[in-house]
Short mmCIF file of C-alpha atoms and ligand atoms in Angstrom, two decimals:
data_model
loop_
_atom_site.label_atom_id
_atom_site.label_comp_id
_atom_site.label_asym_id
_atom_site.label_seq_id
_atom_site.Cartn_x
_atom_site.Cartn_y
_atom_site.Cartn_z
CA UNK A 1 0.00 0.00 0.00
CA UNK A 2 1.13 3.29 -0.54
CA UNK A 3 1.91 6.16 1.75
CA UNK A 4 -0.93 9.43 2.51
CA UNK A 5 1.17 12.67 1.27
CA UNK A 6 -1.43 15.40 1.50
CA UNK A 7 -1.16 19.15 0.24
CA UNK A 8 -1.46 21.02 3.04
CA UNK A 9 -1.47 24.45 1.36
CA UNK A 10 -4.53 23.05 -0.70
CA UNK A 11 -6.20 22.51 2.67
CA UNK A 12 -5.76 25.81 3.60
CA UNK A 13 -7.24 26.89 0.59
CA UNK A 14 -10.58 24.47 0.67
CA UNK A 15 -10.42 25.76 4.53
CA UNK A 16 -10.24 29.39 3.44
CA UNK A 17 -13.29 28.92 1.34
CA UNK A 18 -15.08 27.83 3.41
CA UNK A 19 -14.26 30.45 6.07
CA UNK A 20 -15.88 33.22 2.93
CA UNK A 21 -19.87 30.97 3.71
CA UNK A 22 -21.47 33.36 6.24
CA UNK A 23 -17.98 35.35 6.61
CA UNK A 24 -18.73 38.15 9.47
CA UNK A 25 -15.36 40.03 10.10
CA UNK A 26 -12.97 37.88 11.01
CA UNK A 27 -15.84 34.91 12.44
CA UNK A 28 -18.69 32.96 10.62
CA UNK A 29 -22.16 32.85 11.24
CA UNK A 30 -23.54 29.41 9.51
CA UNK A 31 -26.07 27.85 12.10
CA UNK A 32 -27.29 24.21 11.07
CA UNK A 33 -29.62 24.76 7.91
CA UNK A 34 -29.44 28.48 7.65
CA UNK A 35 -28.60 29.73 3.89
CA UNK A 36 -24.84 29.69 4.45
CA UNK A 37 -24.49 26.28 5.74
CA UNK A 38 -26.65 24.91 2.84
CA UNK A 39 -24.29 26.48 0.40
CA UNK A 40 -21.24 25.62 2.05
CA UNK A 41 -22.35 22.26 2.15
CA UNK A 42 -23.28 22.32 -1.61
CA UNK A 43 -19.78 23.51 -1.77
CA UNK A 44 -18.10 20.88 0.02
CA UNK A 45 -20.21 17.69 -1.73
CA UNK A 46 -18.96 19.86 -5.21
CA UNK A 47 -15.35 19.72 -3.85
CA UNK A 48 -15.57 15.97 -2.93
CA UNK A 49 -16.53 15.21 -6.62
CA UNK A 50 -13.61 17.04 -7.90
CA UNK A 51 -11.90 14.75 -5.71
CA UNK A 52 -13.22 11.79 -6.84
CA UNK A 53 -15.42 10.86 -4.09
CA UNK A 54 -18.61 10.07 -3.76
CA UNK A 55 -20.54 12.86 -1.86
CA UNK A 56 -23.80 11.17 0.12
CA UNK A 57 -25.53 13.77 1.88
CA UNK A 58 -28.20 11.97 4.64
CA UNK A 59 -31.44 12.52 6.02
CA UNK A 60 -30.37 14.92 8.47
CA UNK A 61 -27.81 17.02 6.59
CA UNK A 62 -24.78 15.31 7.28
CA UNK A 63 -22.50 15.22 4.26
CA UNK A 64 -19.84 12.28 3.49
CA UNK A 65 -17.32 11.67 1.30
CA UNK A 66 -16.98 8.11 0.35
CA UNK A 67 -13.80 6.85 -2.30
CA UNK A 68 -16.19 4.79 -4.08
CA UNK A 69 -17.99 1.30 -2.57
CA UNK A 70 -15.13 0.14 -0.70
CA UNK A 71 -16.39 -0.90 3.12
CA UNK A 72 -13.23 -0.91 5.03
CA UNK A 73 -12.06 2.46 5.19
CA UNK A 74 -11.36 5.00 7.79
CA UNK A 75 -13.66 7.83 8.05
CA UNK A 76 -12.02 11.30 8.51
CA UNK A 77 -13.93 14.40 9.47
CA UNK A 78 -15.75 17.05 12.27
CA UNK A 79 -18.40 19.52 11.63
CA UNK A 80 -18.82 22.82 9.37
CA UNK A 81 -22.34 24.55 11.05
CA UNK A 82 -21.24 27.07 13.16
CA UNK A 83 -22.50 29.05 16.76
CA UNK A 84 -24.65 32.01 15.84
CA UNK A 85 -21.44 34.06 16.54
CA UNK A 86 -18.56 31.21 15.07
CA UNK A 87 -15.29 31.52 14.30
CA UNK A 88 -13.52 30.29 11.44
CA UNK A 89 -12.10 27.11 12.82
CA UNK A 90 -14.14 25.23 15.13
CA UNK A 91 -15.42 22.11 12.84
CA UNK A 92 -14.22 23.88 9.73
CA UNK A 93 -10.39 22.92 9.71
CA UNK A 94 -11.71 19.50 10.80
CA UNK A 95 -13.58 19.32 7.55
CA UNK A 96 -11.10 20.42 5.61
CA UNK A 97 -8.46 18.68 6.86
CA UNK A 98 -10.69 15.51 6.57
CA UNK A 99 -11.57 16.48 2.87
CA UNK A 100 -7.23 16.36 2.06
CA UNK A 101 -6.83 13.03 3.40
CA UNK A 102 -9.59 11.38 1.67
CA UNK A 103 -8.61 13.61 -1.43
CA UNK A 104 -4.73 12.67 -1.23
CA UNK A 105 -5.66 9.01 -0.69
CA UNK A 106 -7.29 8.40 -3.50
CA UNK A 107 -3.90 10.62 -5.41
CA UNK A 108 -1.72 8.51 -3.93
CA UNK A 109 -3.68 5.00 -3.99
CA UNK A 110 -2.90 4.69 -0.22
CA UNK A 111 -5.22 2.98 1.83
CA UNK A 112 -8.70 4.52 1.29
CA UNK A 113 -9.99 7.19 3.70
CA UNK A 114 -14.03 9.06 3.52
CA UNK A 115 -14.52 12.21 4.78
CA UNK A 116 -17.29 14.06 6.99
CA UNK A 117 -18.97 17.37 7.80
CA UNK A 118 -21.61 16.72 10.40
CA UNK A 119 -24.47 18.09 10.95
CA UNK A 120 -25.60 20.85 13.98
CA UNK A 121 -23.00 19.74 16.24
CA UNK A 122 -22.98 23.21 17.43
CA UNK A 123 -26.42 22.80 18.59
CA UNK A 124 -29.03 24.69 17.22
CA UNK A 125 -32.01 21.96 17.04
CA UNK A 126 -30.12 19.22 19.98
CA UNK A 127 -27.10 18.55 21.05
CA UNK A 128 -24.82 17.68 18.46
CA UNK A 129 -28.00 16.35 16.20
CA UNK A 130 -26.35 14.95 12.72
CA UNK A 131 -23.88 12.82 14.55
CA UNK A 132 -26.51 11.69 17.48
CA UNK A 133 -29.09 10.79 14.57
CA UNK A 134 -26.39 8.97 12.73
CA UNK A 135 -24.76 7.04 15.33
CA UNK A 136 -28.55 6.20 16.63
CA UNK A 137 -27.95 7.57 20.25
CA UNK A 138 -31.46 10.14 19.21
CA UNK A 139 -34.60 8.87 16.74
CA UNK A 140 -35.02 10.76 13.87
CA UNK A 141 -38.70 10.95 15.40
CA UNK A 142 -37.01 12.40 18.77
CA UNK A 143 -34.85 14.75 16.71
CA UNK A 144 -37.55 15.77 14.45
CA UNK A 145 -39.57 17.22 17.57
CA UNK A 146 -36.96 19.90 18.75
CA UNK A 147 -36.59 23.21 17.77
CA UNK A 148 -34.74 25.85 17.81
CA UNK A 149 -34.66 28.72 20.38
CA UNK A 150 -37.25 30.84 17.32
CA UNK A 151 -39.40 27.80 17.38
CA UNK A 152 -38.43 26.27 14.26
CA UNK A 153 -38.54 22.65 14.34
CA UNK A 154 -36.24 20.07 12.87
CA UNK A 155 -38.15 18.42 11.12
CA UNK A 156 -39.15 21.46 8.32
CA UNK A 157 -35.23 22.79 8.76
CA UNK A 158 -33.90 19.38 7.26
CA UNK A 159 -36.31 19.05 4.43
CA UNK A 160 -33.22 21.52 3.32
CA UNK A 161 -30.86 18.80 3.12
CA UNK A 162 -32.18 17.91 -0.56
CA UNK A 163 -31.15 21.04 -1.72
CA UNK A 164 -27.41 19.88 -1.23
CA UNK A 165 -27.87 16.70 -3.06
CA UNK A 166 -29.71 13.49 -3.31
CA UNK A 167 -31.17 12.32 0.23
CA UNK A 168 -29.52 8.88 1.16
CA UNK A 169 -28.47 6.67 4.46
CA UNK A 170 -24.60 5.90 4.77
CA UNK A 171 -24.41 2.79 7.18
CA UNK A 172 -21.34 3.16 10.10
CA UNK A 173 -20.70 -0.50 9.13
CA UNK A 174 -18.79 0.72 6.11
CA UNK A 175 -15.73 2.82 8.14
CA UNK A 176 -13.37 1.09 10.63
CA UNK A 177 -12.34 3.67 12.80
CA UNK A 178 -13.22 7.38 12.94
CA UNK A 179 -10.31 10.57 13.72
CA UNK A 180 -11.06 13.59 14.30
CA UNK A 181 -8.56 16.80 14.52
CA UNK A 182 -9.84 19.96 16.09
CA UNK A 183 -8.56 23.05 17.60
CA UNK A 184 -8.42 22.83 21.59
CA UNK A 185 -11.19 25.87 22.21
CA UNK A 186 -9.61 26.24 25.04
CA UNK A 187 -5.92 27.78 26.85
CA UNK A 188 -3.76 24.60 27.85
CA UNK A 189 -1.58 24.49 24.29
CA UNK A 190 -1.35 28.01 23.73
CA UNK A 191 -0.16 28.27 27.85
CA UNK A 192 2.86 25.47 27.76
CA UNK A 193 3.58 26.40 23.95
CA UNK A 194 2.40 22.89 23.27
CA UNK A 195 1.66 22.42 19.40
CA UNK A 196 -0.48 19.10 19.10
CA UNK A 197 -2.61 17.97 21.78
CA UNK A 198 -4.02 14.13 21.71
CA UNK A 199 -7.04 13.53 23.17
CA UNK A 200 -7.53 10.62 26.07
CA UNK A 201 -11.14 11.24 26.09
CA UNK A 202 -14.28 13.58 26.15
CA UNK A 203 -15.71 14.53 29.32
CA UNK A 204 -19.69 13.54 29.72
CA UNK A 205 -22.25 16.54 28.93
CA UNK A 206 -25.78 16.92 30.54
CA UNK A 207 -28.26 19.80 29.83
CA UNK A 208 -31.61 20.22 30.66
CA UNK A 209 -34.10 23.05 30.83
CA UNK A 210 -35.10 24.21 33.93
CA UNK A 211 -38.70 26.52 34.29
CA UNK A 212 -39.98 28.81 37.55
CA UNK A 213 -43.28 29.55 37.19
CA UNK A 214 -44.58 32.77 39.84
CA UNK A 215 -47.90 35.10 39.26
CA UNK A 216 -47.20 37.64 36.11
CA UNK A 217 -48.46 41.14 37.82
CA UNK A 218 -48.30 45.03 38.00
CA UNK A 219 -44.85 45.89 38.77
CA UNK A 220 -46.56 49.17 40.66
CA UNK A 221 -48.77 47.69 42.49
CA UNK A 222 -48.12 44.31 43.85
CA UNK A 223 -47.00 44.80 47.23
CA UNK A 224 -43.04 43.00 47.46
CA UNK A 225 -43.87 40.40 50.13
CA UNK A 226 -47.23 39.44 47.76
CA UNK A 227 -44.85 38.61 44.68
CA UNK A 228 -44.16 35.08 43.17
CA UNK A 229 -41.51 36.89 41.10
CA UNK A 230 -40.20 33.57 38.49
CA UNK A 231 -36.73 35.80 37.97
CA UNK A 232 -36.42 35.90 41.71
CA UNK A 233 -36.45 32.04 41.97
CA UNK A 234 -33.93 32.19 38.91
CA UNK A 235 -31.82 34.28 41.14
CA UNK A 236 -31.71 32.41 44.02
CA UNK A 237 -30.97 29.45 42.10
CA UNK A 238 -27.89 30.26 40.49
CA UNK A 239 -26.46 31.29 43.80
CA UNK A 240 -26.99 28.71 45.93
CA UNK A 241 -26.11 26.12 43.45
CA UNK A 242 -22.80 27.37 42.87
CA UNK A 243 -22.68 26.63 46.67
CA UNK A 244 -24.50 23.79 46.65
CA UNK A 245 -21.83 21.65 44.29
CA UNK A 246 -18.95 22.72 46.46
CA UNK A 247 -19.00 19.15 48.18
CA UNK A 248 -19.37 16.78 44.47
CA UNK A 249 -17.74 18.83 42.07
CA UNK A 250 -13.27 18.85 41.30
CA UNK A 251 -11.05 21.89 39.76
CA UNK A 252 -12.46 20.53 35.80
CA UNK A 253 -15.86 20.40 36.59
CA UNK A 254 -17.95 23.32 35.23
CA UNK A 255 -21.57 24.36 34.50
CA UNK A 256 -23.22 26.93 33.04
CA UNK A 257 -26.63 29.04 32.81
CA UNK A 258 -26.57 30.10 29.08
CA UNK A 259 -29.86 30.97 28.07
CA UNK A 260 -32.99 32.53 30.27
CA UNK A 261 -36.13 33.51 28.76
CA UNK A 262 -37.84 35.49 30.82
CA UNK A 263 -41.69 35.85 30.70
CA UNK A 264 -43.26 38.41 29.50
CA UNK A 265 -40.17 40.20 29.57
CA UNK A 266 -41.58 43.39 29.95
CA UNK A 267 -39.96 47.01 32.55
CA UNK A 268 -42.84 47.06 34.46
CA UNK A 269 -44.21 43.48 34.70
CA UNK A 270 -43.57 41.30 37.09
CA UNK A 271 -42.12 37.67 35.74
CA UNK A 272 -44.96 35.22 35.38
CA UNK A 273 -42.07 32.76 34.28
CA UNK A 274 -38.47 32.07 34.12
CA UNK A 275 -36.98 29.48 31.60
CA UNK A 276 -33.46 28.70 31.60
CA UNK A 277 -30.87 25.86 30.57
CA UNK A 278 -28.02 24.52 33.13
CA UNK A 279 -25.38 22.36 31.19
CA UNK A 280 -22.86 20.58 33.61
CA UNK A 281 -19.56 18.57 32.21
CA UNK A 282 -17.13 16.58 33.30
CA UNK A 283 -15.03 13.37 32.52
CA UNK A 284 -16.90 11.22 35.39
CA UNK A 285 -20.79 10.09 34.58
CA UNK A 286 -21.58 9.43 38.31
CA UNK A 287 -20.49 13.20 39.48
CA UNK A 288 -22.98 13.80 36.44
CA UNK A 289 -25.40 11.95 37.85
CA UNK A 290 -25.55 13.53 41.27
CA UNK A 291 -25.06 17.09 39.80
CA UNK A 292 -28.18 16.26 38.20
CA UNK A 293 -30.07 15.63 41.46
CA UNK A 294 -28.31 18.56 43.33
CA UNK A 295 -29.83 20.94 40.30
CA UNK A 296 -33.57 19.35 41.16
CA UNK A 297 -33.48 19.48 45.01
CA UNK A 298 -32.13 23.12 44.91
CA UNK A 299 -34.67 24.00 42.45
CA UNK A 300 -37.47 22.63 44.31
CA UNK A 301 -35.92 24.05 47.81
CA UNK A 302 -36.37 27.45 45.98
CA UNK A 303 -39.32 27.04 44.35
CA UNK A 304 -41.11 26.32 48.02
CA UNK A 305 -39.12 29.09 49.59
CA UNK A 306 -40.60 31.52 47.03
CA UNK A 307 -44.04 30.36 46.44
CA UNK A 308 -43.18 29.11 42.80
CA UNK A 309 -43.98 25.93 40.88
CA UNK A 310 -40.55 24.24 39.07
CA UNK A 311 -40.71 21.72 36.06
CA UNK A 312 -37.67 20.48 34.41
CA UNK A 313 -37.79 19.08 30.81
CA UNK A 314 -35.84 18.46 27.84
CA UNK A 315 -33.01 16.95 29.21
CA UNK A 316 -29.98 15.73 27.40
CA UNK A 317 -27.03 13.35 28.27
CA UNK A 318 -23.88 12.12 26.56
CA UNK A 319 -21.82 10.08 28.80
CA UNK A 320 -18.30 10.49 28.95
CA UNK A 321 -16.03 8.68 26.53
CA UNK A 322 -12.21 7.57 26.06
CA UNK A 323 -10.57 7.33 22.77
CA UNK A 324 -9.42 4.36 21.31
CA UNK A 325 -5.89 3.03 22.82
CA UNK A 326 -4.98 1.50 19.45
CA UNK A 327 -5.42 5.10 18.15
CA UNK A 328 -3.94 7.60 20.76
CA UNK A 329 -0.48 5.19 20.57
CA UNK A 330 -0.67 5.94 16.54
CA UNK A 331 -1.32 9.94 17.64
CA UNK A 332 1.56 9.84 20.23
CA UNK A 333 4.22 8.49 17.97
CA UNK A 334 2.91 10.64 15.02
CA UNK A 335 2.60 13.73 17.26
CA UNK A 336 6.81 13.13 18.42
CA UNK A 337 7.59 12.55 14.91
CA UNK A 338 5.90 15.72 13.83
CA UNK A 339 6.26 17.57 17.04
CA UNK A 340 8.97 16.24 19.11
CA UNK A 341 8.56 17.42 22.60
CA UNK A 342 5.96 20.11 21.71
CA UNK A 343 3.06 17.67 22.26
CA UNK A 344 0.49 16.79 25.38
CA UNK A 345 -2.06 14.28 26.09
CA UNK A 346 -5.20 16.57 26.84
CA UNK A 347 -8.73 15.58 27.74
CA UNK A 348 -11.37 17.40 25.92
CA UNK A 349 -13.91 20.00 27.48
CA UNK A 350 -15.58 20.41 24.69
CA UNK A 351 -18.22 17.88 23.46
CA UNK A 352 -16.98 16.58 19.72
CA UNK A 353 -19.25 14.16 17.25
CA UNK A 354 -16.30 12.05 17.92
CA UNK A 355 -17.94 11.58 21.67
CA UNK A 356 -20.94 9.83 19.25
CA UNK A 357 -18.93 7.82 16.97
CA UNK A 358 -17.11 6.29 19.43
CA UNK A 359 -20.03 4.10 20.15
CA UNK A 360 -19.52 2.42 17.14
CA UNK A 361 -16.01 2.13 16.47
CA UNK A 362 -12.95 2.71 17.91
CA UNK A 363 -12.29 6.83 17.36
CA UNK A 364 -9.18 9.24 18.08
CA UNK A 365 -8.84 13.21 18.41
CA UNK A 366 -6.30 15.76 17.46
CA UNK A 367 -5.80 19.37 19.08
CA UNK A 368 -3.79 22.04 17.76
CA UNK A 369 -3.76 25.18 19.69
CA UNK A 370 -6.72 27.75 20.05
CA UNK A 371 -4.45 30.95 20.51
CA UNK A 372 -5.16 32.32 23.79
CA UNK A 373 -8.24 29.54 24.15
CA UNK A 374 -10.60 31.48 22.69
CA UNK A 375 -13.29 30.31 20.85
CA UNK A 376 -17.03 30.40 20.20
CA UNK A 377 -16.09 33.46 19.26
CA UNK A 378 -15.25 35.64 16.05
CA UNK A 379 -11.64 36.45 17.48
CA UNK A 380 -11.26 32.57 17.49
CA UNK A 381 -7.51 31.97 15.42
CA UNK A 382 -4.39 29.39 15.30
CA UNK A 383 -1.33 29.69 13.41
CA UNK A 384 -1.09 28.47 10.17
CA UNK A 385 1.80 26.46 11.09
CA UNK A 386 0.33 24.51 13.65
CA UNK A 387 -2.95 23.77 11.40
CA UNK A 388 -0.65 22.78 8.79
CA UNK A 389 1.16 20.47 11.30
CA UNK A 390 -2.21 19.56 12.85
CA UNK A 391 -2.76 18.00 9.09
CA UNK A 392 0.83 16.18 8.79
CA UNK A 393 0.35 14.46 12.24
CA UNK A 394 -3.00 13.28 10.81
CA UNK A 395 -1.67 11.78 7.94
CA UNK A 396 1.57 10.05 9.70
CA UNK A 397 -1.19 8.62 12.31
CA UNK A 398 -3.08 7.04 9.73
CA UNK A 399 0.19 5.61 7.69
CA UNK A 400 0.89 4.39 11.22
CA UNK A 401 -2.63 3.07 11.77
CA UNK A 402 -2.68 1.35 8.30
CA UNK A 403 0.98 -0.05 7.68
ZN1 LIG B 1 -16.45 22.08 17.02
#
């Protein structure tokens, strides 16, 4: 078999364009389904044909490239939607660098490698829903009753995935193993001057919605001690769980309260209703687990302190999951080859479709550095050096993984 030799300056190019569908300043706005990501990924299935592979766009939007009807190949790949305020990289130079492998290994008749842009990993219907529909960890029934934070449903924004090519179903059972390189999103590279991270595992995400419901009044004339105020119970919430976790939680542990939709909203109204999501992480599914009653039993503590009614709904879980061993001693020895001494093993924050595939065969991640962590953000960048390098440590892993 012949050796992968890909052309990294071309992936910069195909990663470039891609950067110019829904281009704000120096970020990208392309949400799952809106007009950009539709004609990126029209884009993308039009660059796989150049290629010579097979673009198969699915139900839900995701888009492959597959080098013709073998079913033993590795699958290479991340996700090109975006947050509504993206930047350039996040899923993108996963893409792209996924495209030049499968590209190049078809060039140089080396072992034969498809390529993939997921769907809404970034979250805009579910939690990561193109991979989760794929893998089967979510129904397309489940998935097609969630919507967006407008209200749009699913199930009408995918009827969009015709419009970037012929609807189809790609079965898992044709790829072997599934990488994945990304950039960190977050500060540990960029801090020890570190220039590939590989990934042990990805910690376990849980989200779920969270609703106070009070009496909506006059804000004039609804005496304070007579109030069942729902952003009150909010309030009190997010303070004394912050104290509350003290006793289950370690130093990586973190949880957020990142969007509130307050009822009706108005100056001089007080809130009939609070909704708001709490998303906790972390690399151990038990802590998870008793986060997950801490959040309930504070919530209903402060809901009978306050004279409120709580519900929870629409709750979400992806367990924690390790990489493949097989595959992080392949990214080791490529990372000191390419690297030597400028690489880390890292555990990943983030959640990553990789998290997904991993349920059906063995997977492996890639980091290169986020410069000064940021991301989920316009100002999101990494140097071109280290994506290049990012793309050579791919390719020596998987001459490693298929010598
Ligand atoms: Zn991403």
């Amino acid at each position: 078999m012949n050796k992968l030799q890909i052309n990294g300056e071309r992936m910069l190019a195909d990663l470039n364009s891609l950067r110019s569908f829904g281009a704000c300043g120096t970020g990208v706005k392309r949400r799952a389904f809106s007009e950009p990501d539709i004609a990126s990924r029209k884009w993308l299935a039009n660059r796989m044909s150049e290629a010579g592979l097979v673009p198969h766009v699915d139900d839900v939007g995701n888009v492959f490239g597959l080098p013709g009807d073998t079913n033993d190949c590795i699958l290479v790949g991340s996700h090109s939607d975006t947050q509504p305020e993206g930047g350039w990289l996040d899923g993108a130079y996963g893409v792209a660098v996924g495209l030049e492998v499968a590209r190049a290994s078809l060039e140089c008749g080396s072992s034969p490698i498809a390529c993939v842009s997921f769907q809404d990993e970034e979250g805009r219907f579910s939690t990561l829903t193109g991979s989760r529909v794929w893998t089967g960890q979510l129904s397309l029934g489940e998935a097609d009753i969630r919507t967006d934070t407008d209200g749009l449903g699913f199930a009408q924004a995918r009827r969009r995935a015709a419009e970037i090519g012929t609807v189809g179903k790609v079965s898992p059972e044709r790829f072997r193993a599934y990488l994945e390189v990304h950039i960190e999103q977050g500060p540990v590279l960029d801090i020890f001057g570190d220039r590939i991270g590989v990934v042990e595992g990805i910690v376990g995400i849980r989200t779920e919605k969270q609703t106070f419901i009070g009496q909506q009044n006059h804000a004039g004339t609804t005496p304070m001690d007579l109030r069942k105020d729902a952003l009150q119970g909010l309030a009190r919430f997010n303070s004394e769980i912050n104290a509350r976790f003290a006793d289950v939680v370690t130093d990586k542990t973190v949880w957020t309260i990142g969007h509130v939709a307050l009822h009706p909203n108005a100056t001089s109204v007080v809130p009939g209703k609070a909704d708001f999501t709490i998303q906790w992480r972390d690399l151990d599914d038990g802590r998870l687990d008793k986060m997950r009653a801490i959040i309930h039993e504070t919530a209903r503590h402060v809901a009978g302190q306050l004279g409120l009614e709580w519900t929870s709904s629409d709750y979400s879980s992806i367990p924690a999951t390790r990489c493949d061993d097989h595959i992080v001693k392949a990214f080791k020895k490529a990372a000191e080859l390419e690297a030597p001494g400028k690489w880390r093993l890292l555990n990943s924050g983030a959640l990553h479709d990789a998290a997904n595939v991993s349920f059906l065969m063995p997977m492996g991640m890639l980091f290169v550095p986020s410069i000064k962590g940021i991301s989920h953000n316009f100002e999101e960048d990494t140097a071109l050096e280290d994506l290049l390098l990012g793309a050579e440590t791919m390719a020596r892993a998987i001459n490693i993984l298929t010598a």
